[in-house]
C-alpha angles and dihedrals in degrees: 000000000000090000091056092047090050091049092050090049091052090047090050092050091049090052091050091050092047094051091043091053091049091049093051091045091051091049093054095053121095119257093232091052090067091053092044091052090045092234107136114267135302094249090052093055093042091054094045094047093043090052090049090051094048092045090052090052095049108035133059117256091242094061124092102248098063089054090056089048090050091052091051091049092049091050090053094047096044102036113018102035096053090048090052093047092056091062119094109277091018091268090283122148124233136051130270097068096111132078121291088244094057115119129197091275100039138291119343111235100188097257094298 
């Protein structure tokens, strides 16, 4: 019986890490990337993934709510995240993602 309990604990920790990764990934994407990919909004996914993370922390893996959270996390990772990554810049927020020769109006081509 200890082996089963240990396995369930590892499964629960993996689920917590998986939903935590998805939440952090969703938080680092730009707001306009969600609209450009036509995948709801950033606050929607942050709320859904945060609820999934909290539910995974509180409830046992054998209850019903963590399964719903797992489904929401899988939908984000399989459908939303790849759509955001196909956008220019990968949908990531922040500057410094372009080439070192990029100027404020686009790439600098050396006066050609």
